[in-house]
Amino acid sequence: LTLEVVAAKGLEAKDSGGTSDPYAVVQVSKEKRKTKVIKKDLNPEWAEKFELVVNDVNDSLKVAVWDKDLIGSDDLIGETMIPLESIVGQKVPQKWYTLYCDSRITGEIMLGLKLPKPEGYKSNEEIIQDVTPQDVTKEAEASLNQSNNSDSS
């Protein structure tokens, strides 16, 4: 998975001065990457690229934006989950994704995503397209014939 963490906007302020010191953490399975911290900015621009190994296209990409704190633990600003199946085999140009924290919208993050199609992978749509209407009709007729034959005995 090639991933570009471009920017965020409208982030919720977590610090007493009305700002945040945001950084993003992206994760697929156990693979995790982190952007640099942008100090005192609710509309940070990172423009950082990452490569993550994907072993299962049924996984999700978890993206979380945190506020870096010098004292105590960092505060979660917001997060989002993107099912990898929704992007496999396509290049998703830069797109805004909504960030949530406790069911509240807490900002947006712009990501660029590219996940090549694995060898032999078929999406649900492709699997459905592979089943022709004739296949379905033949199966239905065979099933009807079996039930009709068992009725007559």
PDB file of C-alpha atoms in Angstrom:
ATOM      1  CA  LEU A   1       0.000   0.000   0.000  1.00  0.00           C
ATOM      2  CA  THR A   2       1.430   3.346  -1.017  1.00  0.00           C
ATOM      3  CA  LEU A   3      -0.024   6.021   1.200  1.00  0.00           C
ATOM      4  CA  GLU A   4       0.432   9.773   1.216  1.00  0.00           C
ATOM      5  CA  VAL A   5      -0.628  11.696   4.304  1.00  0.00           C
ATOM      6  CA  VAL A   6      -1.131  15.108   2.730  1.00  0.00           C
ATOM      7  CA  ALA A   7      -2.808  17.421   5.248  1.00  0.00           C
ATOM      8  CA  ALA A   8      -5.611  17.846   7.765  1.00  0.00           C
ATOM      9  CA  LYS A   9      -8.111  20.645   8.282  1.00  0.00           C
ATOM     10  CA  GLY A  10     -10.543  21.825  10.901  1.00  0.00           C
ATOM     11  CA  LEU A  11      -8.896  19.793  13.654  1.00  0.00           C
ATOM     12  CA  GLU A  12     -10.284  20.093  17.153  1.00  0.00           C
ATOM     13  CA  ALA A  13      -8.061  22.089  19.513  1.00  0.00           C
ATOM     14  CA  LYS A  14      -6.719  19.994  22.389  1.00  0.00           C
ATOM     15  CA  ASP A  15      -4.271  22.420  24.008  1.00  0.00           C
ATOM     16  CA  SER A  16      -5.186  25.249  26.401  1.00  0.00           C
ATOM     17  CA  GLY A  17      -3.961  27.854  23.877  1.00  0.00           C
ATOM     18  CA  GLY A  18      -6.721  26.852  21.425  1.00  0.00           C
ATOM     19  CA  THR A  19      -4.423  24.867  19.129  1.00  0.00           C
ATOM     20  CA  SER A  20      -3.025  21.350  18.796  1.00  0.00           C
ATOM     21  CA  ASP A  21       0.354  19.861  17.903  1.00  0.00           C
ATOM     22  CA  PRO A  22      -0.926  17.204  15.481  1.00  0.00           C
ATOM     23  CA  TYR A  23       0.710  14.143  13.996  1.00  0.00           C
ATOM     24  CA  ALA A  24      -0.880  11.233  12.140  1.00  0.00           C
ATOM     25  CA  VAL A  25      -0.436   7.506  12.716  1.00  0.00           C
ATOM     26  CA  VAL A  26      -1.368   5.099   9.900  1.00  0.00           C
ATOM     27  CA  GLN A  27      -1.700   1.387  10.501  1.00  0.00           C
ATOM     28  CA  VAL A  28      -2.545  -1.802   8.622  1.00  0.00           C
ATOM     29  CA  SER A  29      -2.513  -4.931  10.776  1.00  0.00           C
ATOM     30  CA  LYS A  30       0.699  -4.612  12.846  1.00  0.00           C
ATOM     31  CA  GLU A  31       2.474  -2.238  10.415  1.00  0.00           C
ATOM     32  CA  LYS A  32       2.465   1.326  11.708  1.00  0.00           C
ATOM     33  CA  ARG A  33       3.938   4.626  10.460  1.00  0.00           C
ATOM     34  CA  LYS A  34       3.931   8.121  11.974  1.00  0.00           C
ATOM     35  CA  THR A  35       4.200  11.622  10.491  1.00  0.00           C
ATOM     36  CA  LYS A  36       6.190  14.457  11.994  1.00  0.00           C
ATOM     37  CA  VAL A  37       4.532  16.709  14.591  1.00  0.00           C
ATOM     38  CA  ILE A  38       3.346  20.114  13.323  1.00  0.00           C
ATOM     39  CA  LYS A  39       3.308  22.566  16.240  1.00  0.00           C
ATOM     40  CA  LYS A  40       0.310  24.796  17.044  1.00  0.00           C
ATOM     41  CA  ASP A  41      -1.665  24.097  13.869  1.00  0.00           C
ATOM     42  CA  LEU A  42      -5.282  23.004  13.325  1.00  0.00           C
ATOM     43  CA  ASN A  43      -4.722  22.753   9.535  1.00  0.00           C
ATOM     44  CA  PRO A  44      -1.369  20.932   9.295  1.00  0.00           C
ATOM     45  CA  GLU A  45       0.355  19.976   6.053  1.00  0.00           C
ATOM     46  CA  TRP A  46       2.539  16.886   6.214  1.00  0.00           C
ATOM     47  CA  ALA A  47       2.997  15.727   2.575  1.00  0.00           C
ATOM     48  CA  GLU A  48       4.618  12.478   3.775  1.00  0.00           C
ATOM     49  CA  LYS A  49       4.654   9.198   1.824  1.00  0.00           C
ATOM     50  CA  PHE A  50       4.683   5.725   3.352  1.00  0.00           C
ATOM     51  CA  GLU A  51       4.765   2.141   2.090  1.00  0.00           C
ATOM     52  CA  LEU A  52       2.939  -0.478   4.160  1.00  0.00           C
ATOM     53  CA  VAL A  53       2.922  -4.210   3.498  1.00  0.00           C
ATOM     54  CA  VAL A  54      -0.601  -5.592   3.131  1.00  0.00           C
ATOM     55  CA  ASN A  55      -1.035  -9.309   3.759  1.00  0.00           C
ATOM     56  CA  ASP A  56      -4.837  -9.350   3.687  1.00  0.00           C
ATOM     57  CA  VAL A  57      -7.050  -7.072   1.556  1.00  0.00           C
ATOM     58  CA  ASN A  58      -9.864  -7.721   4.055  1.00  0.00           C
ATOM     59  CA  ASP A  59      -7.945  -5.602   6.595  1.00  0.00           C
ATOM     60  CA  SER A  60      -8.624  -1.911   7.118  1.00  0.00           C
ATOM     61  CA  LEU A  61      -6.323   1.085   7.098  1.00  0.00           C
ATOM     62  CA  LYS A  62      -6.611   2.862  10.444  1.00  0.00           C
ATOM     63  CA  VAL A  63      -5.692   6.543  10.426  1.00  0.00           C
ATOM     64  CA  ALA A  64      -5.500   8.437  13.710  1.00  0.00           C
ATOM     65  CA  VAL A  65      -4.522  12.054  14.333  1.00  0.00           C
ATOM     66  CA  TRP A  66      -3.039  12.793  17.752  1.00  0.00           C
ATOM     67  CA  ASP A  67      -2.094  15.936  19.665  1.00  0.00           C
ATOM     68  CA  LYS A  68       1.496  15.717  20.947  1.00  0.00           C
ATOM     69  CA  ASP A  69       1.724  16.649  24.640  1.00  0.00           C
ATOM     70  CA  LEU A  70       4.974  17.330  26.480  1.00  0.00           C
ATOM     71  CA  ILE A  71       3.401  16.351  29.807  1.00  0.00           C
ATOM     72  CA  GLY A  72       1.165  13.305  30.098  1.00  0.00           C
ATOM     73  CA  SER A  73      -0.043  11.134  27.245  1.00  0.00           C
ATOM     74  CA  ASP A  74      -0.912  12.407  23.780  1.00  0.00           C
ATOM     75  CA  ASP A  75      -4.602  13.171  23.103  1.00  0.00           C
ATOM     76  CA  LEU A  76      -6.554  11.531  20.285  1.00  0.00           C
ATOM     77  CA  ILE A  77      -7.983  14.222  18.001  1.00  0.00           C
ATOM     78  CA  GLY A  78      -9.807  11.814  15.694  1.00  0.00           C
ATOM     79  CA  GLU A  79      -9.571   8.666  13.612  1.00  0.00           C
ATOM     80  CA  THR A  80     -11.049   6.898  10.615  1.00  0.00           C
ATOM     81  CA  MET A  81     -11.012   3.375   9.164  1.00  0.00           C
ATOM     82  CA  ILE A  82     -10.774   2.680   5.430  1.00  0.00           C
ATOM     83  CA  PRO A  83     -11.529  -0.882   4.251  1.00  0.00           C
ATOM     84  CA  LEU A  84      -8.669  -1.910   1.943  1.00  0.00           C
ATOM     85  CA  GLU A  85     -11.140  -3.830  -0.235  1.00  0.00           C
ATOM     86  CA  SER A  86     -12.658  -0.454  -1.218  1.00  0.00           C
ATOM     87  CA  ILE A  87      -9.358   0.728  -2.750  1.00  0.00           C
ATOM     88  CA  VAL A  88      -7.676  -2.471  -3.999  1.00  0.00           C
ATOM     89  CA  GLY A  89      -6.613  -2.284  -7.644  1.00  0.00           C
ATOM     90  CA  GLN A  90      -7.160   1.456  -7.908  1.00  0.00           C
ATOM     91  CA  LYS A  91      -5.250   4.628  -7.305  1.00  0.00           C
ATOM     92  CA  VAL A  92      -7.315   6.899  -5.098  1.00  0.00           C
ATOM     93  CA  PRO A  93      -6.151  10.431  -5.810  1.00  0.00           C
ATOM     94  CA  GLN A  94      -5.948  12.770  -2.858  1.00  0.00           C
ATOM     95  CA  LYS A  95      -9.274  12.665  -1.027  1.00  0.00           C
ATOM     96  CA  TRP A  96     -10.608  14.074   2.257  1.00  0.00           C
ATOM     97  CA  TYR A  97     -11.680  11.583   4.935  1.00  0.00           C
ATOM     98  CA  THR A  98     -13.684  12.590   8.014  1.00  0.00           C
ATOM     99  CA  LEU A  99     -12.091  12.075  11.436  1.00  0.00           C
ATOM    100  CA  TYR A 100     -14.218  11.026  14.401  1.00  0.00           C
ATOM    101  CA  CYS A 101     -13.698  10.902  18.157  1.00  0.00           C
ATOM    102  CA  ASP A 102     -16.493   9.528  20.362  1.00  0.00           C
ATOM    103  CA  SER A 103     -18.954   9.754  17.420  1.00  0.00           C
ATOM    104  CA  ARG A 104     -18.159  13.476  16.948  1.00  0.00           C
ATOM    105  CA  ILE A 105     -16.592  14.873  13.780  1.00  0.00           C
ATOM    106  CA  THR A 106     -13.248  16.341  14.852  1.00  0.00           C
ATOM    107  CA  GLY A 107     -11.703  17.313  11.509  1.00  0.00           C
ATOM    108  CA  GLU A 108     -10.696  15.905   8.146  1.00  0.00           C
ATOM    109  CA  ILE A 109      -7.545  14.329   6.748  1.00  0.00           C
ATOM    110  CA  MET A 110      -6.426  14.223   3.113  1.00  0.00           C
ATOM    111  CA  LEU A 111      -4.884  10.957   1.958  1.00  0.00           C
ATOM    112  CA  GLY A 112      -3.614   9.607  -1.341  1.00  0.00           C
ATOM    113  CA  LEU A 113      -3.886   5.802  -1.583  1.00  0.00           C
ATOM    114  CA  LYS A 114      -2.685   3.181  -4.039  1.00  0.00           C
ATOM    115  CA  LEU A 115      -3.045  -0.553  -3.491  1.00  0.00           C
ATOM    116  CA  PRO A 116      -2.123  -2.796  -6.451  1.00  0.00           C
ATOM    117  CA  LYS A 117      -4.388  -5.763  -7.100  1.00  0.00           C
ATOM    118  CA  PRO A 118      -2.808  -8.981  -5.760  1.00  0.00           C
ATOM    119  CA  GLU A 119      -2.285 -11.863  -8.200  1.00  0.00           C
ATOM    120  CA  GLY A 120      -5.579 -13.727  -8.671  1.00  0.00           C
ATOM    121  CA  TYR A 121      -7.595 -11.276  -6.523  1.00  0.00           C
ATOM    122  CA  LYS A 122     -11.234 -10.750  -7.450  1.00  0.00           C
ATOM    123  CA  SER A 123     -13.524  -8.186  -5.865  1.00  0.00           C
ATOM    124  CA  ASN A 124     -17.061  -9.182  -4.869  1.00  0.00           C
ATOM    125  CA  GLU A 125     -18.355  -7.350  -7.954  1.00  0.00           C
ATOM    126  CA  GLU A 126     -16.048  -9.361 -10.245  1.00  0.00           C
ATOM    127  CA  ILE A 127     -17.099 -12.638  -8.605  1.00  0.00           C
ATOM    128  CA  ILE A 128     -20.765 -11.728  -9.143  1.00  0.00           C
ATOM    129  CA  GLN A 129     -20.060 -10.793 -12.789  1.00  0.00           C
ATOM    130  CA  ASP A 130     -18.343 -14.171 -13.312  1.00  0.00           C
ATOM    131  CA  VAL A 131     -21.615 -15.952 -12.538  1.00  0.00           C
ATOM    132  CA  THR A 132     -23.613 -15.655 -15.739  1.00  0.00           C
ATOM    133  CA  PRO A 133     -27.429 -15.516 -15.704  1.00  0.00           C
ATOM    134  CA  GLN A 134     -27.383 -18.867 -17.584  1.00  0.00           C
ATOM    135  CA  ASP A 135     -25.484 -20.464 -14.661  1.00  0.00           C
ATOM    136  CA  VAL A 136     -28.119 -19.228 -12.231  1.00  0.00           C
ATOM    137  CA  THR A 137     -30.957 -20.420 -14.511  1.00  0.00           C
ATOM    138  CA  LYS A 138     -29.377 -23.887 -14.948  1.00  0.00           C
ATOM    139  CA  GLU A 139     -28.911 -24.225 -11.180  1.00  0.00           C
ATOM    140  CA  ALA A 140     -32.497 -23.139 -10.528  1.00  0.00           C
ATOM    141  CA  GLU A 141     -33.866 -25.576 -13.126  1.00  0.00           C
ATOM    142  CA  ALA A 142     -31.792 -28.457 -11.712  1.00  0.00           C
ATOM    143  CA  SER A 143     -32.978 -27.643  -8.218  1.00  0.00           C
ATOM    144  CA  LEU A 144     -36.630 -27.472  -9.412  1.00  0.00           C
ATOM    145  CA  ASN A 145     -36.316 -30.772 -11.258  1.00  0.00           C
ATOM    146  CA  GLN A 146     -34.918 -32.428  -8.134  1.00  0.00           C
ATOM    147  CA  SER A 147     -37.755 -31.142  -5.961  1.00  0.00           C
ATOM    148  CA  ASN A 148     -40.368 -32.135  -8.601  1.00  0.00           C
ATOM    149  CA  ASN A 149     -38.887 -35.628  -8.824  1.00  0.00           C
ATOM    150  CA  SER A 150     -38.966 -36.079  -5.072  1.00  0.00           C
ATOM    151  CA  ASP A 151     -42.621 -34.905  -4.964  1.00  0.00           C
ATOM    152  CA  SER A 152     -43.774 -37.600  -7.411  1.00  0.00           C
ATOM    153  CA  SER A 153     -42.335 -40.542  -5.433  1.00  0.00           C
TER     154      SER A 153
END
